[in-house]
Structure formats: C-alpha cells, structure tokens
Amino acid sequence: MDFRVNEDQAALQEGIRSFCEGRVSIEQLRELEGKGFESELWSELAEMGVFGLRLPEADGGVGLGTADAVLVFEELGKALVPGPLAWTHLAAGLVDGAADGTAVVGGLDLSDGHGAPYIIEHFENLDVLLLLYADRIERVAPKALDAKPVATPLDPLTPIFEVSEIPEGEVIGGAEDAQRMRFEGAVLVSGQLLGITETTLAMSLEYTKGREQFNRPIGGFQALKHIMADCFVRQEATRAVVYAAGATIDDPLAGDVSRAVSSAKAMAGESAWKNSRAAVQLHGGMGFTWEVPVHYYLKRTRVLENVFGTSEEHADALAEGLGQAVA
Amino acid sequence: MDFRVNEDQAALQEGIRSFCEGRVSIEQLRELEGKGFESELWSELAEMGVFGLRLPEADGGVGLGTADAVLVFEELGKALVPGPLAWTHLAAGLVDGAADGTAVVGGLDLSDGHGAPYIIEHFENLDVLLLLYADRIERVAPKALDAKPVATPLDPLTPIFEVSEIPEGEVIGGAEDAQRMRFEGAVLVSGQLLGITETTLAMSLEYTKGREQFNRPIGGFQALKHIMADCFVRQEATRAVVYAAGATIDDPLAGDVSRAVSSAKAMAGESAWKNSRAAVQLHGGMGFTWEVPVHYYLKRTRVLENVFGTSEEHADALAEGLGQAVA
Amino acid sequence: MDLRYSEADEKFRAELGAWLKEAVPAHGKAPSIHDWPGRRAYDTGWQRKLFDAGYAGVNWPKEYGGRDATLTEQLVYYEEIARAHAPYVGVNFVGMLHGGPTVITEGTEQQKAKHIPRILRGEEVWCQGFSEPVAGSDLAALQTRAVRDGDVYRVTGHKIWTSFAQVSDYCELLVRTNPDASKHKGISWLIMPMDLPGIDIRPLPTIIGDSDFSEVFLEDVPVPVENLVGEENDGWRVTNVTLRFERGTAFASEMYQLQESLRDVVEIAKRVTRHGVVVWEDRALRREVGHLQSELDSLWAMMKLSVSETAQTGMPGLGASAIKLYYTELYQRVCELALGVLGRAGLAREDVGGLPTQDALRRMLNSLSLTIAGGTSQVQRNIISERILGLPREPR
Amino acid sequence: MDLRYSEADEKFRAELGAWLKEAVPAHGKAPSIHDWPGRRAYDTGWQRKLFDAGYAGVNWPKEYGGRDATLTEQLVYYEEIARAHAPYVGVNFVGMLHGGPTVITEGTEQQKAKHIPRILRGEEVWCQGFSEPVAGSDLAALQTRAVRDGDVYRVTGHKIWTSFAQVSDYCELLVRTNPDASKHKGISWLIMPMDLPGIDIRPLPTIIGDSDFSEVFLEDVPVPVENLVGEENDGWRVTNVTLRFERGTAFASEMYQLQESLRDVVEIAKRVTRHGVVVWEDRALRREVGHLQSELDSLWAMMKLSVSETAQTGMPGLGASAIKLYYTELYQRVCELALGVLGRAGLAREDVGGLPTQDALRRMLNSLSLTIAGGTSQVQRNIISERILGLPREPR
C-alpha cells in the first residue's frame, strides 16, 4: 500500500492543471455564460486525453485507470470546465467518436427513480444521449426527444432542457455495464466536487488574508479561522475518500466498490456545498455578487450533486449496506 | 397580548429561586447522590406550593396556571432539584396527598410506544405509580411491580429501576385526561430543560471569564465567544417557546396546544443538550471532572429528554401536523 | 404572560385583512426585476394605496402621518401583509425603514416637513449610502469625504451595496467631515439628492442576476448644508438610531414568510415522487421539517416576547441581534431543505414540471445574503457575546 | 495510488490474527475500573505477552527491542488489535506512546538502557506530568519549579490530568528550570521516579466515575540530575517530539473501534422497537448512519493517506491535527446517535433489558474528553489555520 499520488499521476494532473489555467480562465468562462459549450475547447480536451483516458491504448485511448481519471476530473472541477464531461468520458469505447471528441455525449440517469420533469444538461450540444437505467444502458438520438430549453438555468455555464417523455432507445449495455457506469460516473463527478471543495477554500483563504477590517486582515479573526480550519479538514477527508474510491474501482480487492463509491459521492457532495457556502459567507458582500466567481462553484455543486445519486441517496445506500452486514 | 412575565409571576419565580439557592445547593445535592430523594425537602417543596400550584384554591391548591408552573419548574431545573417532580405535580387533585407532599407520585409514560425494558425513576420512594397510556391513566401500587434497581444510573441524582412487566392498574382517567397529562407533563419538563439551558450557559460564562490562558481570559477568544453567543440565542428561543406553550395551555385560543407543546419540548430537549455539551467543552478538563457540577446537568438532560416524548418524537408530531395542514 | 391578541387587535386584523383581500389582487402582478421604472411605479403605487387606506407607516407617529399602531397591531399588520402575499415594501424600503425614521427622530422641522409626507405617500424613494469597499463590517472606517464649501458639502467617495440607487430621489449618506478625529467621531449623516451633479451609479449584479445593488461613485457632489441630519460629526450616533430600527420588528413579515416557505417545502414534497414513493414519506425529511417547525415557532415566540418588551422600553433591545442571527440562519436551513426536495428540478430557476422552482431558487440564492447584510452572523455573535454576555472585547 | 496491502502485510495480518485469536481469550476479563493493582497486572501482563510474541513496540526501532514494522504493518497491527477486541494499551499508554519514544529519540544511552527494555516488557509503568491547573491549552505557562541542588533537581509544583499515577513507576515531568527566560525557553523534561519523597497523589474523579486521572502535588521532590532528558531548558522542544508522536498513527485502533461503534448502533437499532416498529426502520436514523459511514470511511482513507506520506517523511505531519479534530468530533456524533437509539434504556450505565448500555454510555461519557484532551478542538483549529493555512496568528 502506498496511497500517495505517484509521479506519473502528479505529472498527469499538472498537465491538466496548466492546460485549464491557460485555456479556461474565469474571463473565458464568463464568455461562455448561457452557452456552456465551445467545440474547440471540447476538441482540445479530447486531445489532452480527457475522454479517452481509460480506453485501452489499442483502441486509441490512453490506457489509464479510474484513479488517474479522478485526478483529471478534480482539475476539471477546480477550473469549472463546463460540458457533459463525465458522460462523454464514460461513453468512450461505447459510442464512436466520444474518445476523440467528435461525438459529444450526454446522458440521463434514470436508475435513481426520479420521475418527470427530466432535466438534461447541455442538450443542444449533444450528438448522442445515453439513458442509464438500473438494468441497462440505452442510446438515443437527441432529436428523438421533445426537449424544451430552460431559459434561466441555475448554473449559467450548464444550460438545461426539460423533457417530459423519454423515448425507447437502442440497448448498448446490460445490468453490469449500467452498474459500472453508475459507479464510475459517481466517482468522476466526486472528483469534480473535490476540486470545488479545494478551490473554494483556496479562494476564501486568499480573500480573507487580503481583506482588512478593523485594521486587521479578517482572516485573522478566530471565528473565520475556525470556519476555514473546518473547510480544510473537510477537504482533506474528501480528497482521501474520493481517491480511495478511484483506487478501489481499479483494484476491487482493495475494498468494497459499492461502499467506496457511495462514501465518496456522499462526502464530496456535502463538502463541496459546505465549502462553497462558507466561501460565500467569508467573501462577505462580494460573495453575493456575480462578479466574484464563488457563485459559479456554488451553482455547479448543485448540478454535480444531482447526478449519479445525491448525497442522501448514497447515504441511504451505505446504511442499507451496513444494515445487511450487521444482520 | 403582553407576553412578558408579570409582576406576580416574577415574585413567584423569585420565591422558588431563593428557596432553591438556600435549600438545594450543589453541596447539598452531592449528599443526595445515589438517593436522589429527601422527604423533608419534598415536604418543603409541597409547602412552597410546587405540587398544588395549579390545584384550585378551593381544593387546597394555589389556583395558578400552567404558565406559572413553567416558571416554577424552570427554577427547579436550574437548581437540579431531584425527585418525581412533574409526576407528583400532575397527580395533584388526582391522587390524594400529592398536592401536600404526603404522597410521592411517580409515573411511567406508556403512550410513546416504547417497549421493555421499562425504566422507572425514583421507584423506591414512590407511594403511587401512574401509568400513562394513550387512552387512559391508571394508578398502581408500586409493590405490585417486580422492579430491579439499577446500581449505576446515568444521573447520580435520579435512581432508576428496571421493570419488565407492567401490571394492570386502576383506571383514574380517560383519553382526554391522558392527553392533557402528556401535554402538561411535556411543558413542565420543558421548563426544567429550559432551566438547564440557562444555568449551563451561566456556568460557561462564569468559568471562561475567570479562566486565563495565554495571558487572557479564555472567554475573550472569539471561537469561544461565538459558541456562547449561539448558546444565548438558543436560550432565548427556548425560553420564549416554552413560556408560549404554558400560556397556550392556559388559553387555548392563543394557539394550537398540541403544536405549542411539541415545539417547546423538541426545542428544550435540543437546547439543554447543546448548552450542557458546550459547557463541558468550555470548562476544558474541569468539565470532565465529577467535581464541577456541569455533568449533573448533562445527565439530568438525558433523563428529562426521555420523558413525555423525546425531541425526535415531538419533531415527528410537528411534521405530521404540518403535513395534515398542507394537505 | 398573555399571548392572546386583544379584541382591538383582532378587529384591526379583520379590517386590514378585508382591505388586503381586495387591494392585493387589484394591484396586479409585479413587473420583471429588470424593469426599473416599472418596479418603482409598482412599489410606490402600493405605498400610495396603503397610505390612502390608512395603513402606511403603521409604526410611525400620528403627527407625521403614521398610524402610531401599538406593537401588537404592528405584529398583526406584518402577519396579515405576509399572509395576503401583499407587495413587498420594495423600493420604499430605505425611506420607510431607515431614512424616514431617522429624519423623524433626528431631523429638523424643515427636513421632516419636506420628506416625511412624501416618503409616506410613495412620492419619494430613498437609497442608502453607508458601506464602502473598505468599510463593510467595520462601517466606521468609511472614507467618503465631505468638505464644507459655503452652503454645501463637497462630497467625494465610493459607496457600495446601495439598493435601488437607479430609481432613488434621495440617499441617506454617511460621510467623513472630520478626518482628524477618531474614526467614530468625524462622521456626518446627510440627505443627498440623487439628481446632483457628480453622482455615477454602476449596478453591481448579484448571484441572483438582479441589479438591486449598485456602486455609487461620488465626485465633488455639492450636498446642501441644510441637508445635514443631526450635528456635524455626530453621524455615528445618528446611524446607530437607524441600525436599531433595522433590527426591530421589521423582520416580522419575513418570519411569517419563512413559515410559508416551510409549508411550501411540504407541499412540494407531497407532489414529488422518487422510486415510486412520495418524497413526503421520507421520514428523514419529515424529522428535519419537524425540528424546523419547532425552531420557527421558537423564533416567532421570541419575536412576541421582544415586542412585548419593546412595547415598554420604546426601543428594540440588544436581543434584536439574537433574533436577526437566528432568523437568518433558520431561513437558510429552510431554503436548503427545499433544494434537496426539488432535486434535479432545482437546477432550473424558472418553474419546471409544474413545480414552483422559480420562487424556491430565488429565495435560496437570496438567503445567502441574509447572514451578511445588516451585520454578518459573525458580527452579531460578537455583539451578543460582548454587549449582552459581557465577554471580553476583541483585541484591537 | 495503491490501496491494497502487500502480500507481506497480509502475511503479517494472518500471523497476528491467529495469535490474537488464542491470546485474547486466554488473557481473561478486565478487572473492575476501581481495582488498581488488578488493572496494572492485567495491562502489563498483556504487554508482556505481546513482547514475548514479538508484537510489542511495533513502531519502535529493532535496536530497542521493537519490531520496526513498516507503517502499513502498523496499520494492520492496529486494525487486528481492535478487531480482536484485544486489551487496550491501558497503563502502558504513557510509556509506550509518549515517554518511551521520547527517551529513544532524546535520551542518553544510559537512560535508554535503563528504561526502554522494561517499558517494552511491561515491567515499568509511566505517567505524564505535563498539565497544571494554570497551564492547560497554554502548556508552556507551566510553573512547577525545579532548582538544581547538587546531584538533584528539587521539584515543587502541582500537576493535573496525570493518568494512572496511582500505579506508575516513573513520570515524564515538565518543570521550569529557568524562571527568567521567556516561557518556552526555561522548561526541562525529567524522568521522575514515583517513589521519591514529597509526591502526593490525589485522584480526580471524572464524570464517568473513574479515577484514571489524578492531581499530583510535588513538594521539594529530589529528582536526580541524571534523569534530565535532552538539555536543560530545552524541554519544550523535547515535549513537542512527544506531542507529535501522540498525533500520529496512535489513533488507528480507536478509529477502527469507532467503526465497530457505528455497527453497534445498527445492532441496537435492530433490537429495539418503538410503536411496534423496529427502530432501524426509522429512515431519519438510517440517513444519519449512512452519512456517518461515509465520514468514517473518509477518516480512514485520510489515515491511510497520512500513513503513506509519513512512510516517506518519517514523522507525522501537521495534518495529524486535522485527523485528531475530525476523529474526535465524529466519535462524539456516533456516541450521541447511540444515546438516541437507546432512549430510556440509556438512563442506565449498566446493561438493561439485554441491551449493551454499559459500553454505549461509558463510550459516550468518555467521548466528551476527546475534544479536550491532547489539545482541544479549538486549539487544533488554531494549529490548522495558522500553521497549515497560513492565516494570521492570534494577537497576544
């Protein structure tokens, strides 16, 4: 056991980080408001290997594992990169063109028992839509759906569409595939939520160290220090559990995959929300403005919380599992 | 509407307060450890009118209302006065001798659906035991029960006995009486919990103002100040809702009695626990000793939380009520 | 310890309720949040109707055209206003709740005569120029300078968080008139006409996407000296009069609204199903709803106790900080609960699938400002611990 | 990012597990908490068995008789110890986890030779004399004086929170050797034999009702100068070596135990009925159990990450404060949950109605000390915010 990020992984993560810093700055994101998608960016992400990361090299992919993908998605989360990232990544190998970015793939998780209204992110940019049921995966052409755009989505970088009826699609995977996709999707999204957890704390630190009131940096007031200390603990715990879930998917002998995934998603959802909430409060009035990007993180958190199972649903699953183990 | 404590009420409360200060000091309580009952004290409480407070003057009582009784029980809670206070008070007029202290009355609330083990407080000192069912009140002679003493009760001032079977008793009240007793019992106990909420904050304030570390009173550290500020808010909210419940029982036109009672008990239970927990933490190592009386309050809170409905049960009842109102 | 409203209170309630029942629907639908002329007209129009019916300034003295209602009548007023979903005080907020009361308390006869009747009738809209980029929680650190020049103060500075600046006629403005005095001693309180030269208003969009707040840049703005309220350099005391008004009964309506929001959560939960089960059947949700109900009832009881005490002292006490702190944190918890119930429907800020997501999301986003504006929760905890509990002050 | 234990680790686990399976039951039942001679014999007897089997001092260097296990083996060790419900380290705590490691790191060859083997074999019991009534969170404010007098230091002062003082042979003692230096500069670290004249031990009962802690009054106690560890007046640095040991992997066993406690909650909930329904069916309870499971898994993963990092640096980092803070607060939440499930049965501190209330209540009461001892949660948050996050230090 050596649970540290290894050198290759650190290099991979650093590569994505510097790409995002140059290519997806806050200024560039502002221009994507209301669209949330840019085809050149998508192609560049594909070129970086974001979508084909876990596809075998023989199939044109990078041949890495889920633990590696988590590190990549952590960076995508930090940089608020918009688009149906997880779905397209999951579709690599299953849908032609997903890995190389020529097919933009979105999805709808119908396995969680939520009824209408069905909300689909980035619908207008999709080439293929996956329907994830408890026992199968289907693909449909987006044009087969009667989707109504929602003019004011919560996350200005994640356009959504409302659909009231779901057509039948082509079955492209069975129950096992569906379960694997749910697990992997939950872990990738947990990576993004981890990134939000980290970046919002970093923003709070920077702001409170610089902002002075009563002739002192406000970050020197113990009440604020302790809020940030709690944010830090949350961040460290979340990083550990999310990395562990990725590593467990790669090596199921290292633990119980279902439990590892649920623990990660439940924790990451809570942490991203709490840290971004704390960031709003710690930024004071500025945190309530559109100008300071804290709100983007808060809103993205809601989008990611509500895909591949909410924190509550994963908590329920964990309790169910523990109850069975004790029985 | 004038929701303030009026002059008569203030005088009543002051009377009980000064009685308790002189008669139930911490030193005197220490001597009651393991016993939790003293007949002279009981007689004196009866003489003060604690049990006959709401009995009409014609029947030898004081003829006051529930709002007044709440103020009295608040003081009893502050002073940690031990014994089956609420049950004996509720029995006044129903059981001969309860009001004047010649009959010590205890009880067991069987309306909350909890099964065996049945835990009865102060069993060995009881002359009469009331059984509170959802649809009736029964009385039984304590000797009719096979009660096993518990050598180490949580609260050293509240001896408990374990009973596994409940005999049939004499029915002395119907469904309406039972409901009234539950409501009144919950409010009286909420008064005691309010007292604990207040006294534990007062203890925390006194300790942290006096205790110095790093050349400053620790009460000057913002993290501790904010914990106590939250304790204060909790105290004020609890006082208001508990007083309101008493006043609503006295004047059902002022509000919904069932809701007022549940709101009070749910809030008081949470507040007493949180403020006494905070007091342990704020007292540092001393809060973990037997010598500093904070632990008495923490333990008594558990006793009072678990009678006439827990906070959770009352929260469930409130949700049920709200659900019906919305339907 | 009397909780029941008096017969007079109930009579007042019945009359007001009857009037609202007709007046509210007749006033029509609120305009878009981006339609500023429309918003001003809507809000001031409602204020005028209140005035004509005798319900404007319920807490204002009769001699200034108010109703001089008892505090319990005020409570009844706020309850009924919320229950009827009457228009919010809106652009009249600063005039009715800050500026007006301050002028009544501290202004000259001339100032009162000029502004009070017009504020009350909805003819004059006020905004607030208190905060500055460098002076937020530490308001007394404000740097906007006012230099006496004959009959005017020449004012230069940069204000922020000014609500409704776009449609305001006057601004209650804090300026530094003595830069050499200690920071609390050199401040003055001015009434600044918004049509003076040198005022530049730049809207500051919020996370809701509205522009209710603005930054206001002041460049050599000539504010007449006669617009000084209170003494020169005594503005900090004058300000605190205003701040204490803000922490008084003004939350009553919002508190009642909060109870409605909790009901909304239940209503939504009864309409949404997951895994074939109505969400309201989720006992974890119900438990939390129950606890919140208990806390909302506690808050409301606290309010009544505070009102009863204020009725004697005439001024809300420091306990108002406790109410503000508790109210705002509860509000956020209720809003968060709604988010969880809405699930993916909560990704839309307009109604989807027949669910009232627009209101729920707007309320949630707005709730984030409650623990910041008017003194952050941290500032409230400082006030409570230092001024009420007597704990040592922060080292400065 | 490799999470799987190596084959060598698993082999170690299998051997240890097999040994524990026999050794634990053979060691019998723990004596009453009030039977001090019995407790010493029980705890040191177990230490001796560990030693004989080669499992004593898993993290100690081989040259001092330890096993010098890798960090992952240590983790395996703590997991298995907890899983087997093996006796707690008990009275050996200070020797094995504080005093011994400090002597190994900072002691003279003579000191090492004298104490280390005996501690390891359970022949020597140590206690800790650090805290004083005036020096708790501010440990460096300690006032116990040591004055050099020939071959001895004459020590006078008042220590508190000394665990197992009644049965200890030695005390790791912090004293002030230079009262004129700044408070961190005049402290020394001594090994004090507990049989010296002038030592008065007064048990300090806890809210659990046990006497694991004592106050220790020192009156002119002659501690040999050769018992100084490290340099005179360099005790603060020596102490911090100890404190960092305390915040390392030592929690691993307790963390595993915490998972067991959560399972206990579920087990009790499955056996208790209310209103005719098994309590485990209460989804509000289950939701909370599920969240706690997620957090316990996060804590455990944090521990593994920390161990992997420590394996490289050799010393647990500051992140140990985060683990301590999180662990202790989670522990309390699990204990509180158990209280709620037990209901009225939780009013007894002994098993009633066939429910394991004794353990649950003892654990709950004990948990209250966790956020206080070894640096309060508030102190941990200060450490994290100042030393890790780089936020400004408290004004002094």
mmCIF file with all atom_site columns, C-alpha atoms in Angstrom, chain B residues 26-117:
data_model
loop_
_atom_site.group_PDB
_atom_site.id
_atom_site.type_symbol
_atom_site.label_atom_id
_atom_site.label_alt_id
_atom_site.label_comp_id
_atom_site.label_asym_id
_atom_site.label_entity_id
_atom_site.label_seq_id
_atom_site.pdbx_PDB_ins_code
_atom_site.Cartn_x
_atom_site.Cartn_y
_atom_site.Cartn_z
_atom_site.occupancy
_atom_site.B_iso_or_equiv
_atom_site.pdbx_formal_charge
_atom_site.auth_seq_id
_atom_site.auth_comp_id
_atom_site.auth_asym_id
_atom_site.auth_atom_id
_atom_site.pdbx_PDB_model_num
ATOM 1  C CA . ILE B 1 26  ? -24.567 21.870 44.969 1.00 0.00 ? 26  ILE B CA 1
ATOM 2  C CA . GLU B 1 27  ? -23.059 20.727 48.277 1.00 0.00 ? 27  GLU B CA 1
ATOM 3  C CA . GLN B 1 28  ? -26.447 19.504 49.462 1.00 0.00 ? 28  GLN B CA 1
ATOM 4  C CA . LEU B 1 29  ? -27.009 17.759 46.146 1.00 0.00 ? 29  LEU B CA 1
ATOM 5  C CA . ARG B 1 30  ? -23.710 15.932 46.481 1.00 0.00 ? 30  ARG B CA 1
ATOM 6  C CA . GLU B 1 31  ? -25.028 14.353 49.644 1.00 0.00 ? 31  GLU B CA 1
ATOM 7  C CA . LEU B 1 32  ? -28.096 13.115 47.793 1.00 0.00 ? 32  LEU B CA 1
ATOM 8  C CA . GLU B 1 33  ? -26.030 11.176 45.251 1.00 0.00 ? 33  GLU B CA 1
ATOM 9  C CA . GLY B 1 34  ? -27.355 7.655  44.897 1.00 0.00 ? 34  GLY B CA 1
ATOM 10 C CA . LYS B 1 35  ? -30.511 8.591  46.799 1.00 0.00 ? 35  LYS B CA 1
ATOM 11 C CA . GLY B 1 36  ? -31.981 11.468 44.847 1.00 0.00 ? 36  GLY B CA 1
ATOM 12 C CA . PHE B 1 37  ? -34.741 11.953 47.375 1.00 0.00 ? 37  PHE B CA 1
ATOM 13 C CA . GLU B 1 38  ? -35.150 13.551 50.764 1.00 0.00 ? 38  GLU B CA 1
ATOM 14 C CA . SER B 1 39  ? -38.522 13.602 52.498 1.00 0.00 ? 39  SER B CA 1
ATOM 15 C CA . GLU B 1 40  ? -38.007 16.911 54.287 1.00 0.00 ? 40  GLU B CA 1
ATOM 16 C CA . LEU B 1 41  ? -37.120 18.579 51.039 1.00 0.00 ? 41  LEU B CA 1
ATOM 17 C CA . TRP B 1 42  ? -40.209 17.053 49.500 1.00 0.00 ? 42  TRP B CA 1
ATOM 18 C CA . SER B 1 43  ? -42.397 18.453 52.277 1.00 0.00 ? 43  SER B CA 1
ATOM 19 C CA . GLU B 1 44  ? -40.856 21.842 51.907 1.00 0.00 ? 44  GLU B CA 1
ATOM 20 C CA . LEU B 1 45  ? -41.461 21.811 48.154 1.00 0.00 ? 45  LEU B CA 1
ATOM 21 C CA . ALA B 1 46  ? -45.081 20.914 48.871 1.00 0.00 ? 46  ALA B CA 1
ATOM 22 C CA . GLU B 1 47  ? -45.311 23.764 51.329 1.00 0.00 ? 47  GLU B CA 1
ATOM 23 C CA . MET B 1 48  ? -43.903 26.132 48.694 1.00 0.00 ? 48  MET B CA 1
ATOM 24 C CA . GLY B 1 49  ? -46.859 25.046 46.578 1.00 0.00 ? 49  GLY B CA 1
ATOM 25 C CA . VAL B 1 50  ? -44.806 23.281 43.908 1.00 0.00 ? 50  VAL B CA 1
ATOM 26 C CA . PHE B 1 51  ? -47.222 20.349 43.666 1.00 0.00 ? 51  PHE B CA 1
ATOM 27 C CA . GLY B 1 52  ? -50.543 22.056 44.363 1.00 0.00 ? 52  GLY B CA 1
ATOM 28 C CA . LEU B 1 53  ? -49.733 25.094 42.292 1.00 0.00 ? 53  LEU B CA 1
ATOM 29 C CA . ARG B 1 54  ? -52.455 24.578 39.715 1.00 0.00 ? 54  ARG B CA 1
ATOM 30 C CA . LEU B 1 55  ? -54.992 22.946 42.027 1.00 0.00 ? 55  LEU B CA 1
ATOM 31 C CA . PRO B 1 56  ? -57.937 25.294 42.697 1.00 0.00 ? 56  PRO B CA 1
ATOM 32 C CA . GLU B 1 57  ? -57.698 27.139 45.972 1.00 0.00 ? 57  GLU B CA 1
ATOM 33 C CA . ALA B 1 58  ? -60.975 25.507 46.993 1.00 0.00 ? 58  ALA B CA 1
ATOM 34 C CA . ASP B 1 59  ? -59.230 22.144 46.824 1.00 0.00 ? 59  ASP B CA 1
ATOM 35 C CA . GLY B 1 60  ? -56.296 23.344 48.892 1.00 0.00 ? 60  GLY B CA 1
ATOM 36 C CA . GLY B 1 61  ? -54.150 24.387 45.963 1.00 0.00 ? 61  GLY B CA 1
ATOM 37 C CA . VAL B 1 62  ? -52.669 27.684 44.884 1.00 0.00 ? 62  VAL B CA 1
ATOM 38 C CA . GLY B 1 63  ? -55.004 28.130 41.926 1.00 0.00 ? 63  GLY B CA 1
ATOM 39 C CA . LEU B 1 64  ? -52.416 29.249 39.392 1.00 0.00 ? 64  LEU B CA 1
ATOM 40 C CA . GLY B 1 65  ? -51.947 28.326 35.756 1.00 0.00 ? 65  GLY B CA 1
ATOM 41 C CA . THR B 1 66  ? -49.576 26.313 33.627 1.00 0.00 ? 66  THR B CA 1
ATOM 42 C CA . ALA B 1 67  ? -47.605 29.388 32.609 1.00 0.00 ? 67  ALA B CA 1
ATOM 43 C CA . ASP B 1 68  ? -46.882 29.946 36.299 1.00 0.00 ? 68  ASP B CA 1
ATOM 44 C CA . ALA B 1 69  ? -45.977 26.307 36.818 1.00 0.00 ? 69  ALA B CA 1
ATOM 45 C CA . VAL B 1 70  ? -43.485 26.552 33.961 1.00 0.00 ? 70  VAL B CA 1
ATOM 46 C CA . LEU B 1 71  ? -41.677 29.353 35.765 1.00 0.00 ? 71  LEU B CA 1
ATOM 47 C CA . VAL B 1 72  ? -41.507 27.239 38.898 1.00 0.00 ? 72  VAL B CA 1
ATOM 48 C CA . PHE B 1 73  ? -40.197 24.219 37.028 1.00 0.00 ? 73  PHE B CA 1
ATOM 49 C CA . GLU B 1 74  ? -37.639 26.396 35.277 1.00 0.00 ? 74  GLU B CA 1
ATOM 50 C CA . GLU B 1 75  ? -36.187 27.169 38.708 1.00 0.00 ? 75  GLU B CA 1
ATOM 51 C CA . LEU B 1 76  ? -36.347 23.528 39.772 1.00 0.00 ? 76  LEU B CA 1
ATOM 52 C CA . GLY B 1 77  ? -34.440 22.674 36.623 1.00 0.00 ? 77  GLY B CA 1
ATOM 53 C CA . LYS B 1 78  ? -31.815 25.327 37.278 1.00 0.00 ? 78  LYS B CA 1
ATOM 54 C CA . ALA B 1 79  ? -31.262 24.023 40.799 1.00 0.00 ? 79  ALA B CA 1
ATOM 55 C CA . LEU B 1 80  ? -31.265 20.374 39.709 1.00 0.00 ? 80  LEU B CA 1
ATOM 56 C CA . VAL B 1 81  ? -33.912 19.594 42.328 1.00 0.00 ? 81  VAL B CA 1
ATOM 57 C CA . PRO B 1 82  ? -34.265 15.806 42.172 1.00 0.00 ? 82  PRO B CA 1
ATOM 58 C CA . GLY B 1 83  ? -37.353 13.627 42.544 1.00 0.00 ? 83  GLY B CA 1
ATOM 59 C CA . PRO B 1 84  ? -40.504 12.835 40.566 1.00 0.00 ? 84  PRO B CA 1
ATOM 60 C CA . LEU B 1 85  ? -41.494 16.496 40.489 1.00 0.00 ? 85  LEU B CA 1
ATOM 61 C CA . ALA B 1 86  ? -43.558 16.599 37.331 1.00 0.00 ? 86  ALA B CA 1
ATOM 62 C CA . TRP B 1 87  ? -45.482 13.402 38.052 1.00 0.00 ? 87  TRP B CA 1
ATOM 63 C CA . THR B 1 88  ? -46.390 14.437 41.592 1.00 0.00 ? 88  THR B CA 1
ATOM 64 C CA . HIS B 1 89  ? -47.410 17.876 40.341 1.00 0.00 ? 89  HIS B CA 1
ATOM 65 C CA . LEU B 1 90  ? -49.581 16.288 37.635 1.00 0.00 ? 90  LEU B CA 1
ATOM 66 C CA . ALA B 1 91  ? -51.126 13.964 40.207 1.00 0.00 ? 91  ALA B CA 1
ATOM 67 C CA . ALA B 1 92  ? -52.342 16.811 42.410 1.00 0.00 ? 92  ALA B CA 1
ATOM 68 C CA . GLY B 1 93  ? -56.141 16.551 42.515 1.00 0.00 ? 93  GLY B CA 1
ATOM 69 C CA . LEU B 1 94  ? -55.987 13.048 41.072 1.00 0.00 ? 94  LEU B CA 1
ATOM 70 C CA . VAL B 1 95  ? -54.130 11.292 43.855 1.00 0.00 ? 95  VAL B CA 1
ATOM 71 C CA . ASP B 1 96  ? -54.821 12.181 47.464 1.00 0.00 ? 96  ASP B CA 1
ATOM 72 C CA . GLY B 1 97  ? -51.811 13.598 49.220 1.00 0.00 ? 97  GLY B CA 1
ATOM 73 C CA . ALA B 1 98  ? -49.892 14.504 46.065 1.00 0.00 ? 98  ALA B CA 1
ATOM 74 C CA . ALA B 1 99  ? -50.529 18.226 46.454 1.00 0.00 ? 99  ALA B CA 1
ATOM 75 C CA . ASP B 1 100 ? -49.499 18.380 50.095 1.00 0.00 ? 100 ASP B CA 1
ATOM 76 C CA . GLY B 1 101 ? -46.471 16.151 49.636 1.00 0.00 ? 101 GLY B CA 1
ATOM 77 C CA . THR B 1 102 ? -47.705 13.278 51.752 1.00 0.00 ? 102 THR B CA 1
ATOM 78 C CA . ALA B 1 103 ? -47.933 11.005 48.705 1.00 0.00 ? 103 ALA B CA 1
ATOM 79 C CA . VAL B 1 104 ? -44.908 10.810 46.428 1.00 0.00 ? 104 VAL B CA 1
ATOM 80 C CA . VAL B 1 105 ? -46.184 10.031 42.961 1.00 0.00 ? 105 VAL B CA 1
ATOM 81 C CA . GLY B 1 106 ? -44.111 8.749  40.088 1.00 0.00 ? 106 GLY B CA 1
ATOM 82 C CA . GLY B 1 107 ? -45.089 7.592  36.666 1.00 0.00 ? 107 GLY B CA 1
ATOM 83 C CA . LEU B 1 108 ? -44.355 5.763  33.517 1.00 0.00 ? 108 LEU B CA 1
ATOM 84 C CA . ASP B 1 109 ? -45.347 7.098  30.118 1.00 0.00 ? 109 ASP B CA 1
ATOM 85 C CA . LEU B 1 110 ? -46.508 4.121  28.084 1.00 0.00 ? 110 LEU B CA 1
ATOM 86 C CA . SER B 1 111 ? -48.161 6.238  25.424 1.00 0.00 ? 111 SER B CA 1
ATOM 87 C CA . ASP B 1 112 ? -44.987 6.657  23.434 1.00 0.00 ? 112 ASP B CA 1
ATOM 88 C CA . GLY B 1 113 ? -44.915 3.053  22.268 1.00 0.00 ? 113 GLY B CA 1
ATOM 89 C CA . HIS B 1 114 ? -41.583 2.183  23.833 1.00 0.00 ? 114 HIS B CA 1
ATOM 90 C CA . GLY B 1 115 ? -41.397 -1.442 24.875 1.00 0.00 ? 115 GLY B CA 1
ATOM 91 C CA . ALA B 1 116 ? -39.443 -3.193 27.631 1.00 0.00 ? 116 ALA B CA 1
ATOM 92 C CA . PRO B 1 117 ? -37.167 -2.540 29.438 1.00 0.00 ? 117 PRO B CA 1
#
